[in-house]
JSON list of N, CA and C in Angstrom, two decimals:
[
{"chain": "A", "resi": 1, "resn": "MET", "atom": "N", "xyz": [-12.64, 0.52, -15.81]},
{"chain": "A", "resi": 1, "resn": "MET", "atom": "CA", "xyz": [-11.31, 0.19, -16.19]},
{"chain": "A", "resi": 1, "resn": "MET", "atom": "C", "xyz": [-10.62, -0.50, -14.98]},
{"chain": "A", "resi": 2, "resn": "LYS", "atom": "N", "xyz": [-9.78, -1.44, -15.26]},
{"chain": "A", "resi": 2, "resn": "LYS", "atom": "CA", "xyz": [-9.15, -2.22, -14.22]},
{"chain": "A", "resi": 2, "resn": "LYS", "atom": "C", "xyz": [-7.68, -1.86, -14.10]},
{"chain": "A", "resi": 3, "resn": "TYR", "atom": "N", "xyz": [-7.17, -1.93, -12.88]},
{"chain": "A", "resi": 3, "resn": "TYR", "atom": "CA", "xyz": [-5.76, -1.63, -12.59]},
{"chain": "A", "resi": 3, "resn": "TYR", "atom": "C", "xyz": [-4.91, -2.85, -12.95]},
{"chain": "A", "resi": 4, "resn": "PHE", "atom": "N", "xyz": [-3.87, -2.60, -13.74]},
{"chain": "A", "resi": 4, "resn": "PHE", "atom": "CA", "xyz": [-2.88, -3.61, -14.07]},
{"chain": "A", "resi": 4, "resn": "PHE", "atom": "C", "xyz": [-1.50, -2.99, -13.79]},
{"chain": "A", "resi": 5, "resn": "LYS", "atom": "N", "xyz": [-0.78, -3.63, -12.90]},
{"chain": "A", "resi": 5, "resn": "LYS", "atom": "CA", "xyz": [0.51, -3.12, -12.45]},
{"chain": "A", "resi": 5, "resn": "LYS", "atom": "C", "xyz": [1.50, -2.90, -13.62]},
{"chain": "A", "resi": 6, "resn": "PRO", "atom": "N", "xyz": [1.67, -3.86, -14.51]},
{"chain": "A", "resi": 6, "resn": "PRO", "atom": "CA", "xyz": [2.64, -3.65, -15.62]},
{"chain": "A", "resi": 6, "resn": "PRO", "atom": "C", "xyz": [2.36, -2.42, -16.47]},
{"chain": "A", "resi": 7, "resn": "GLN", "atom": "N", "xyz": [1.06, -2.19, -16.78]},
{"chain": "A", "resi": 7, "resn": "GLN", "atom": "CA", "xyz": [0.69, -1.03, -17.56]},
{"chain": "A", "resi": 7, "resn": "GLN", "atom": "C", "xyz": [0.97, 0.25, -16.79]},
{"chain": "A", "resi": 8, "resn": "MET", "atom": "N", "xyz": [0.66, 0.24, -15.51]},
{"chain": "A", "resi": 8, "resn": "MET", "atom": "CA", "xyz": [0.88, 1.44, -14.71]},
{"chain": "A", "resi": 8, "resn": "MET", "atom": "C", "xyz": [2.36, 1.74, -14.59]},
{"chain": "A", "resi": 9, "resn": "GLN", "atom": "N", "xyz": [3.17, 0.70, -14.42]},
{"chain": "A", "resi": 9, "resn": "GLN", "atom": "CA", "xyz": [4.62, 0.87, -14.33]},
{"chain": "A", "resi": 9, "resn": "GLN", "atom": "C", "xyz": [5.15, 1.47, -15.65]},
{"chain": "A", "resi": 10, "resn": "GLN", "atom": "N", "xyz": [4.66, 0.98, -16.77]},
{"chain": "A", "resi": 10, "resn": "GLN", "atom": "CA", "xyz": [5.09, 1.49, -18.08]},
{"chain": "A", "resi": 10, "resn": "GLN", "atom": "C", "xyz": [4.68, 2.95, -18.27]},
{"chain": "A", "resi": 11, "resn": "LEU", "atom": "N", "xyz": [3.46, 3.26, -17.85]},
{"chain": "A", "resi": 11, "resn": "LEU", "atom": "CA", "xyz": [2.96, 4.63, -17.97]},
{"chain": "A", "resi": 11, "resn": "LEU", "atom": "C", "xyz": [3.83, 5.60, -17.16]},
{"chain": "A", "resi": 12, "resn": "VAL", "atom": "N", "xyz": [4.18, 5.20, -15.98]},
{"chain": "A", "resi": 12, "resn": "VAL", "atom": "CA", "xyz": [5.02, 6.02, -15.11]},
{"chain": "A", "resi": 12, "resn": "VAL", "atom": "C", "xyz": [6.42, 6.14, -15.70]},
{"chain": "A", "resi": 13, "resn": "LYS", "atom": "N", "xyz": [6.92, 5.07, -16.28]},
{"chain": "A", "resi": 13, "resn": "LYS", "atom": "CA", "xyz": [8.22, 5.09, -16.91]},
{"chain": "A", "resi": 13, "resn": "LYS", "atom": "C", "xyz": [8.29, 6.06, -18.09]},
{"chain": "A", "resi": 14, "resn": "GLU", "atom": "N", "xyz": [7.21, 6.14, -18.83]},
{"chain": "A", "resi": 14, "resn": "GLU", "atom": "CA", "xyz": [7.17, 6.99, -20.04]},
{"chain": "A", "resi": 14, "resn": "GLU", "atom": "C", "xyz": [6.77, 8.42, -19.75]},
{"chain": "A", "resi": 15, "resn": "ASN", "atom": "N", "xyz": [6.31, 8.73, -18.56]},
{"chain": "A", "resi": 15, "resn": "ASN", "atom": "CA", "xyz": [5.81, 10.05, -18.27]},
{"chain": "A", "resi": 15, "resn": "ASN", "atom": "C", "xyz": [6.53, 10.63, -17.04]},
{"chain": "A", "resi": 16, "resn": "ARG", "atom": "N", "xyz": [7.32, 11.65, -17.26]},
{"chain": "A", "resi": 16, "resn": "ARG", "atom": "CA", "xyz": [8.13, 12.24, -16.17]},
{"chain": "A", "resi": 16, "resn": "ARG", "atom": "C", "xyz": [7.27, 12.83, -15.06]},
{"chain": "A", "resi": 17, "resn": "VAL", "atom": "N", "xyz": [6.14, 13.42, -15.43]},
{"chain": "A", "resi": 17, "resn": "VAL", "atom": "CA", "xyz": [5.25, 14.04, -14.41]},
{"chain": "A", "resi": 17, "resn": "VAL", "atom": "C", "xyz": [4.72, 12.96, -13.48]},
{"chain": "A", "resi": 18, "resn": "LEU", "atom": "N", "xyz": [4.31, 11.82, -14.02]},
{"chain": "A", "resi": 18, "resn": "LEU", "atom": "CA", "xyz": [3.79, 10.73, -13.19]},
{"chain": "A", "resi": 18, "resn": "LEU", "atom": "C", "xyz": [4.93, 10.12, -12.38]},
{"chain": "A", "resi": 19, "resn": "HIS", "atom": "N", "xyz": [6.11, 10.03, -12.94]},
{"chain": "A", "resi": 19, "resn": "HIS", "atom": "CA", "xyz": [7.26, 9.53, -12.23]},
{"chain": "A", "resi": 19, "resn": "HIS", "atom": "C", "xyz": [7.55, 10.39, -10.98]},
{"chain": "A", "resi": 20, "resn": "ASP", "atom": "N", "xyz": [7.57, 11.68, -11.18]},
{"chain": "A", "resi": 20, "resn": "ASP", "atom": "CA", "xyz": [7.81, 12.59, -10.07]},
{"chain": "A", "resi": 20, "resn": "ASP", "atom": "C", "xyz": [6.71, 12.51, -9.02]},
{"chain": "A", "resi": 21, "resn": "ARG", "atom": "N", "xyz": [5.47, 12.41, -9.52]},
{"chain": "A", "resi": 21, "resn": "ARG", "atom": "CA", "xyz": [4.32, 12.29, -8.60]},
{"chain": "A", "resi": 21, "resn": "ARG", "atom": "C", "xyz": [4.38, 11.02, -7.79]},
{"chain": "A", "resi": 22, "resn": "LEU", "atom": "N", "xyz": [4.83, 9.92, -8.39]},
{"chain": "A", "resi": 22, "resn": "LEU", "atom": "CA", "xyz": [5.00, 8.65, -7.67]},
{"chain": "A", "resi": 22, "resn": "LEU", "atom": "C", "xyz": [6.02, 8.80, -6.56]},
{"chain": "A", "resi": 23, "resn": "LYS", "atom": "N", "xyz": [7.17, 9.38, -6.85]},
{"chain": "A", "resi": 23, "resn": "LYS", "atom": "CA", "xyz": [8.21, 9.59, -5.87]},
{"chain": "A", "resi": 23, "resn": "LYS", "atom": "C", "xyz": [7.70, 10.48, -4.73]},
{"chain": "A", "resi": 24, "resn": "GLU", "atom": "N", "xyz": [6.92, 11.49, -5.09]},
{"chain": "A", "resi": 24, "resn": "GLU", "atom": "CA", "xyz": [6.35, 12.39, -4.08]},
{"chain": "A", "resi": 24, "resn": "GLU", "atom": "C", "xyz": [5.38, 11.64, -3.16]},
{"chain": "A", "resi": 25, "resn": "LEU", "atom": "N", "xyz": [4.53, 10.81, -3.74]},
{"chain": "A", "resi": 25, "resn": "LEU", "atom": "CA", "xyz": [3.59, 10.03, -2.92]},
{"chain": "A", "resi": 25, "resn": "LEU", "atom": "C", "xyz": [4.34, 9.07, -1.99]},
{"chain": "A", "resi": 26, "resn": "MET", "atom": "N", "xyz": [5.36, 8.45, -2.51]},
{"chain": "A", "resi": 26, "resn": "MET", "atom": "CA", "xyz": [6.14, 7.51, -1.68]},
{"chain": "A", "resi": 26, "resn": "MET", "atom": "C", "xyz": [6.79, 8.23, -0.50]},
{"chain": "A", "resi": 27, "resn": "ALA", "atom": "N", "xyz": [7.33, 9.43, -0.75]},
{"chain": "A", "resi": 27, "resn": "ALA", "atom": "CA", "xyz": [8.01, 10.15, 0.31]},
{"chain": "A", "resi": 27, "resn": "ALA", "atom": "C", "xyz": [7.03, 10.80, 1.29]},
{"chain": "A", "resi": 28, "resn": "ASP", "atom": "N", "xyz": [6.02, 11.48, 0.77]},
{"chain": "A", "resi": 28, "resn": "ASP", "atom": "CA", "xyz": [5.09, 12.22, 1.62]},
{"chain": "A", "resi": 28, "resn": "ASP", "atom": "C", "xyz": [4.22, 11.32, 2.50]},
{"chain": "A", "resi": 29, "resn": "MET", "atom": "N", "xyz": [3.80, 10.18, 1.94]},
{"chain": "A", "resi": 29, "resn": "MET", "atom": "CA", "xyz": [2.89, 9.29, 2.68]},
{"chain": "A", "resi": 29, "resn": "MET", "atom": "C", "xyz": [3.56, 8.04, 3.17]},
{"chain": "A", "resi": 30, "resn": "ASP", "atom": "N", "xyz": [4.85, 7.98, 2.97]},
{"chain": "A", "resi": 30, "resn": "ASP", "atom": "CA", "xyz": [5.63, 6.81, 3.41]},
{"chain": "A", "resi": 30, "resn": "ASP", "atom": "C", "xyz": [5.04, 5.50, 2.91]},
{"chain": "A", "resi": 31, "resn": "LEU", "atom": "N", "xyz": [4.76, 5.47, 1.60]},
{"chain": "A", "resi": 31, "resn": "LEU", "atom": "CA", "xyz": [4.15, 4.31, 0.98]},
{"chain": "A", "resi": 31, "resn": "LEU", "atom": "C", "xyz": [5.20, 3.49, 0.23]},
{"chain": "A", "resi": 32, "resn": "GLN", "atom": "N", "xyz": [4.97, 2.18, 0.21]},
{"chain": "A", "resi": 32, "resn": "GLN", "atom": "CA", "xyz": [5.76, 1.31, -0.64]},
{"chain": "A", "resi": 32, "resn": "GLN", "atom": "C", "xyz": [5.36, 1.58, -2.09]},
{"chain": "A", "resi": 33, "resn": "LYS", "atom": "N", "xyz": [6.28, 1.24, -3.01]},
{"chain": "A", "resi": 33, "resn": "LYS", "atom": "CA", "xyz": [6.02, 1.54, -4.42]},
{"chain": "A", "resi": 33, "resn": "LYS", "atom": "C", "xyz": [4.72, 0.94, -4.94]},
{"chain": "A", "resi": 34, "resn": "ASN", "atom": "N", "xyz": [4.42, -0.30, -4.59]},
{"chain": "A", "resi": 34, "resn": "ASN", "atom": "CA", "xyz": [3.20, -0.93, -5.07]},
{"chain": "A", "resi": 34, "resn": "ASN", "atom": "C", "xyz": [1.93, -0.17, -4.65]},
{"chain": "A", "resi": 35, "resn": "TYR", "atom": "N", "xyz": [1.89, 0.27, -3.41]},
{"chain": "A", "resi": 35, "resn": "TYR", "atom": "CA", "xyz": [0.75, 1.02, -2.92]},
{"chain": "A", "resi": 35, "resn": "TYR", "atom": "C", "xyz": [0.68, 2.41, -3.54]},
{"chain": "A", "resi": 36, "resn": "ALA", "atom": "N", "xyz": [1.82, 3.02, -3.73]},
{"chain": "A", "resi": 36, "resn": "ALA", "atom": "CA", "xyz": [1.88, 4.36, -4.33]},
{"chain": "A", "resi": 36, "resn": "ALA", "atom": "C", "xyz": [1.41, 4.29, -5.81]},
{"chain": "A", "resi": 37, "resn": "LEU", "atom": "N", "xyz": [1.80, 3.21, -6.51]},
{"chain": "A", "resi": 37, "resn": "LEU", "atom": "CA", "xyz": [1.38, 3.05, -7.90]},
{"chain": "A", "resi": 37, "resn": "LEU", "atom": "C", "xyz": [-0.15, 2.94, -7.98]},
{"chain": "A", "resi": 38, "resn": "LYS", "atom": "N", "xyz": [-0.71, 2.18, -7.08]},
{"chain": "A", "resi": 38, "resn": "LYS", "atom": "CA", "xyz": [-2.17, 1.99, -7.09]},
{"chain": "A", "resi": 38, "resn": "LYS", "atom": "C", "xyz": [-2.87, 3.30, -6.74]},
{"chain": "A", "resi": 39, "resn": "ALA", "atom": "N", "xyz": [-2.31, 4.05, -5.78]},
{"chain": "A", "resi": 39, "resn": "ALA", "atom": "CA", "xyz": [-2.91, 5.35, -5.40]},
{"chain": "A", "resi": 39, "resn": "ALA", "atom": "C", "xyz": [-2.82, 6.32, -6.59]},
{"chain": "A", "resi": 40, "resn": "LEU", "atom": "N", "xyz": [-1.70, 6.30, -7.28]},
{"chain": "A", "resi": 40, "resn": "LEU", "atom": "CA", "xyz": [-1.50, 7.16, -8.44]},
{"chain": "A", "resi": 40, "resn": "LEU", "atom": "C", "xyz": [-2.50, 6.79, -9.54]},
{"chain": "A", "resi": 41, "resn": "TYR", "atom": "N", "xyz": [-2.72, 5.51, -9.72]},
{"chain": "A", "resi": 41, "resn": "TYR", "atom": "CA", "xyz": [-3.68, 5.03, -10.72]},
{"chain": "A", "resi": 41, "resn": "TYR", "atom": "C", "xyz": [-5.07, 5.62, -10.41]},
{"chain": "A", "resi": 42, "resn": "HIS", "atom": "N", "xyz": [-5.49, 5.52, -9.19]},
{"chain": "A", "resi": 42, "resn": "HIS", "atom": "CA", "xyz": [-6.83, 5.99, -8.80]},
{"chain": "A", "resi": 42, "resn": "HIS", "atom": "C", "xyz": [-6.93, 7.52, -8.87]},
{"chain": "A", "resi": 43, "resn": "ALA", "atom": "N", "xyz": [-5.83, 8.21, -8.63]},
{"chain": "A", "resi": 43, "resn": "ALA", "atom": "CA", "xyz": [-5.83, 9.66, -8.65]},
{"chain": "A", "resi": 43, "resn": "ALA", "atom": "C", "xyz": [-5.74, 10.24, -10.07]},
{"chain": "A", "resi": 44, "resn": "GLU", "atom": "N", "xyz": [-4.96, 9.63, -10.94]},
{"chain": "A", "resi": 44, "resn": "GLU", "atom": "CA", "xyz": [-4.64, 10.22, -12.23]},
{"chain": "A", "resi": 44, "resn": "GLU", "atom": "C", "xyz": [-5.16, 9.47, -13.46]},
{"chain": "A", "resi": 45, "resn": "VAL", "atom": "N", "xyz": [-5.59, 8.23, -13.28]},
{"chain": "A", "resi": 45, "resn": "VAL", "atom": "CA", "xyz": [-6.02, 7.42, -14.44]},
{"chain": "A", "resi": 45, "resn": "VAL", "atom": "C", "xyz": [-7.49, 7.01, -14.39]},
{"chain": "A", "resi": 46, "resn": "ALA", "atom": "N", "xyz": [-7.88, 6.38, -13.33]},
{"chain": "A", "resi": 46, "resn": "ALA", "atom": "CA", "xyz": [-9.24, 5.81, -13.22]},
{"chain": "A", "resi": 46, "resn": "ALA", "atom": "C", "xyz": [-10.31, 6.87, -13.31]},
{"chain": "A", "resi": 47, "resn": "ASP", "atom": "N", "xyz": [-11.45, 6.48, -13.78]},
{"chain": "A", "resi": 47, "resn": "ASP", "atom": "CA", "xyz": [-12.66, 7.34, -13.84]},
{"chain": "A", "resi": 47, "resn": "ASP", "atom": "C", "xyz": [-12.42, 8.67, -14.53]},
{"chain": "A", "resi": 48, "resn": "GLY", "atom": "N", "xyz": [-11.86, 8.63, -15.70]},
{"chain": "A", "resi": 48, "resn": "GLY", "atom": "CA", "xyz": [-11.72, 9.83, -16.51]},
{"chain": "A", "resi": 48, "resn": "GLY", "atom": "C", "xyz": [-10.55, 10.71, -16.13]},
{"chain": "A", "resi": 49, "resn": "GLY", "atom": "N", "xyz": [-9.56, 10.16, -15.50]},
{"chain": "A", "resi": 49, "resn": "GLY", "atom": "CA", "xyz": [-8.39, 10.94, -15.08]},
{"chain": "A", "resi": 49, "resn": "GLY", "atom": "C", "xyz": [-7.59, 11.45, -16.29]},
{"chain": "A", "resi": 50, "resn": "ARG", "atom": "N", "xyz": [-6.70, 12.32, -15.98]},
{"chain": "A", "resi": 50, "resn": "ARG", "atom": "CA", "xyz": [-5.89, 13.00, -17.01]},
{"chain": "A", "resi": 50, "resn": "ARG", "atom": "C", "xyz": [-5.11, 12.04, -17.88]},
{"chain": "A", "resi": 51, "resn": "TYR", "atom": "N", "xyz": [-4.69, 10.90, -17.36]},
{"chain": "A", "resi": 51, "resn": "TYR", "atom": "CA", "xyz": [-3.86, 9.97, -18.12]},
{"chain": "A", "resi": 51, "resn": "TYR", "atom": "C", "xyz": [-4.58, 8.70, -18.53]},
{"chain": "A", "resi": 52, "resn": "GLN", "atom": "N", "xyz": [-5.91, 8.72, -18.51]},
{"chain": "A", "resi": 52, "resn": "GLN", "atom": "CA", "xyz": [-6.72, 7.55, -18.82]},
{"chain": "A", "resi": 52, "resn": "GLN", "atom": "C", "xyz": [-6.46, 7.08, -20.28]},
{"chain": "A", "resi": 53, "resn": "GLN", "atom": "N", "xyz": [-6.42, 8.00, -21.21]},
{"chain": "A", "resi": 53, "resn": "GLN", "atom": "CA", "xyz": [-6.24, 7.65, -22.60]},
{"chain": "A", "resi": 53, "resn": "GLN", "atom": "C", "xyz": [-4.87, 6.97, -22.82]},
{"chain": "A", "resi": 54, "resn": "ASP", "atom": "N", "xyz": [-3.83, 7.50, -22.20]},
{"chain": "A", "resi": 54, "resn": "ASP", "atom": "CA", "xyz": [-2.51, 6.91, -22.31]},
{"chain": "A", "resi": 54, "resn": "ASP", "atom": "C", "xyz": [-2.47, 5.50, -21.73]},
{"chain": "A", "resi": 55, "resn": "TYR", "atom": "N", "xyz": [-3.15, 5.33, -20.62]},
{"chain": "A", "resi": 55, "resn": "TYR", "atom": "CA", "xyz": [-3.22, 4.02, -19.96]},
{"chain": "A", "resi": 55, "resn": "TYR", "atom": "C", "xyz": [-3.96, 3.02, -20.86]},
{"chain": "A", "resi": 56, "resn": "GLN", "atom": "N", "xyz": [-5.05, 3.44, -21.46]},
{"chain": "A", "resi": 56, "resn": "GLN", "atom": "CA", "xyz": [-5.83, 2.57, -22.32]},
{"chain": "A", "resi": 56, "resn": "GLN", "atom": "C", "xyz": [-5.02, 2.16, -23.55]},
{"chain": "A", "resi": 57, "resn": "GLU", "atom": "N", "xyz": [-4.22, 3.04, -24.08]},
{"chain": "A", "resi": 57, "resn": "GLU", "atom": "CA", "xyz": [-3.37, 2.69, -25.21]},
{"chain": "A", "resi": 57, "resn": "GLU", "atom": "C", "xyz": [-2.34, 1.65, -24.82]},
{"chain": "A", "resi": 58, "resn": "LEU", "atom": "N", "xyz": [-1.80, 1.72, -23.63]},
{"chain": "A", "resi": 58, "resn": "LEU", "atom": "CA", "xyz": [-0.86, 0.69, -23.14]},
{"chain": "A", "resi": 58, "resn": "LEU", "atom": "C", "xyz": [-1.59, -0.62, -22.91]},
{"chain": "A", "resi": 59, "resn": "ASP", "atom": "N", "xyz": [-2.81, -0.56, -22.51]},
{"chain": "A", "resi": 59, "resn": "ASP", "atom": "CA", "xyz": [-3.59, -1.78, -22.25]},
{"chain": "A", "resi": 59, "resn": "ASP", "atom": "C", "xyz": [-3.70, -2.62, -23.53]},
{"chain": "A", "resi": 60, "resn": "HIS", "atom": "N", "xyz": [-3.83, -1.97, -24.67]},
{"chain": "A", "resi": 60, "resn": "HIS", "atom": "CA", "xyz": [-3.91, -2.70, -25.95]},
{"chain": "A", "resi": 60, "resn": "HIS", "atom": "C", "xyz": [-2.59, -3.37, -26.27]},
{"chain": "A", "resi": 61, "resn": "LEU", "atom": "N", "xyz": [-1.48, -2.82, -25.87]},
{"chain": "A", "resi": 61, "resn": "LEU", "atom": "CA", "xyz": [-0.19, -3.42, -26.14]},
{"chain": "A", "resi": 61, "resn": "LEU", "atom": "C", "xyz": [0.02, -4.73, -25.34]},
{"chain": "A", "resi": 62, "resn": "TYR", "atom": "N", "xyz": [-0.59, -4.80, -24.18]},
{"chain": "A", "resi": 62, "resn": "TYR", "atom": "CA", "xyz": [-0.38, -5.95, -23.29]},
{"chain": "A", "resi": 62, "resn": "TYR", "atom": "C", "xyz": [-1.37, -7.08, -23.58]},
{"chain": "A", "resi": 63, "resn": "LYS", "atom": "N", "xyz": [-2.31, -6.87, -24.45]},
{"chain": "A", "resi": 63, "resn": "LYS", "atom": "CA", "xyz": [-3.29, -7.97, -24.76]},
{"chain": "A", "resi": 63, "resn": "LYS", "atom": "C", "xyz": [-2.95, -8.66, -26.02]}
]
């Protein structure tokens, strides 16, 4: 599965847990939003992550 910024932004917008996790990553690791989004993608979505199904459903909306 490939990372797409718009889908990841939408997923975070729709999911409060991911939104909070993004803010936490940005604060704890002093990351810019773009880097934190990508890190969150690899931690929670890619390779069978907890939110992979939700991300894939968004992917169909953008095609």
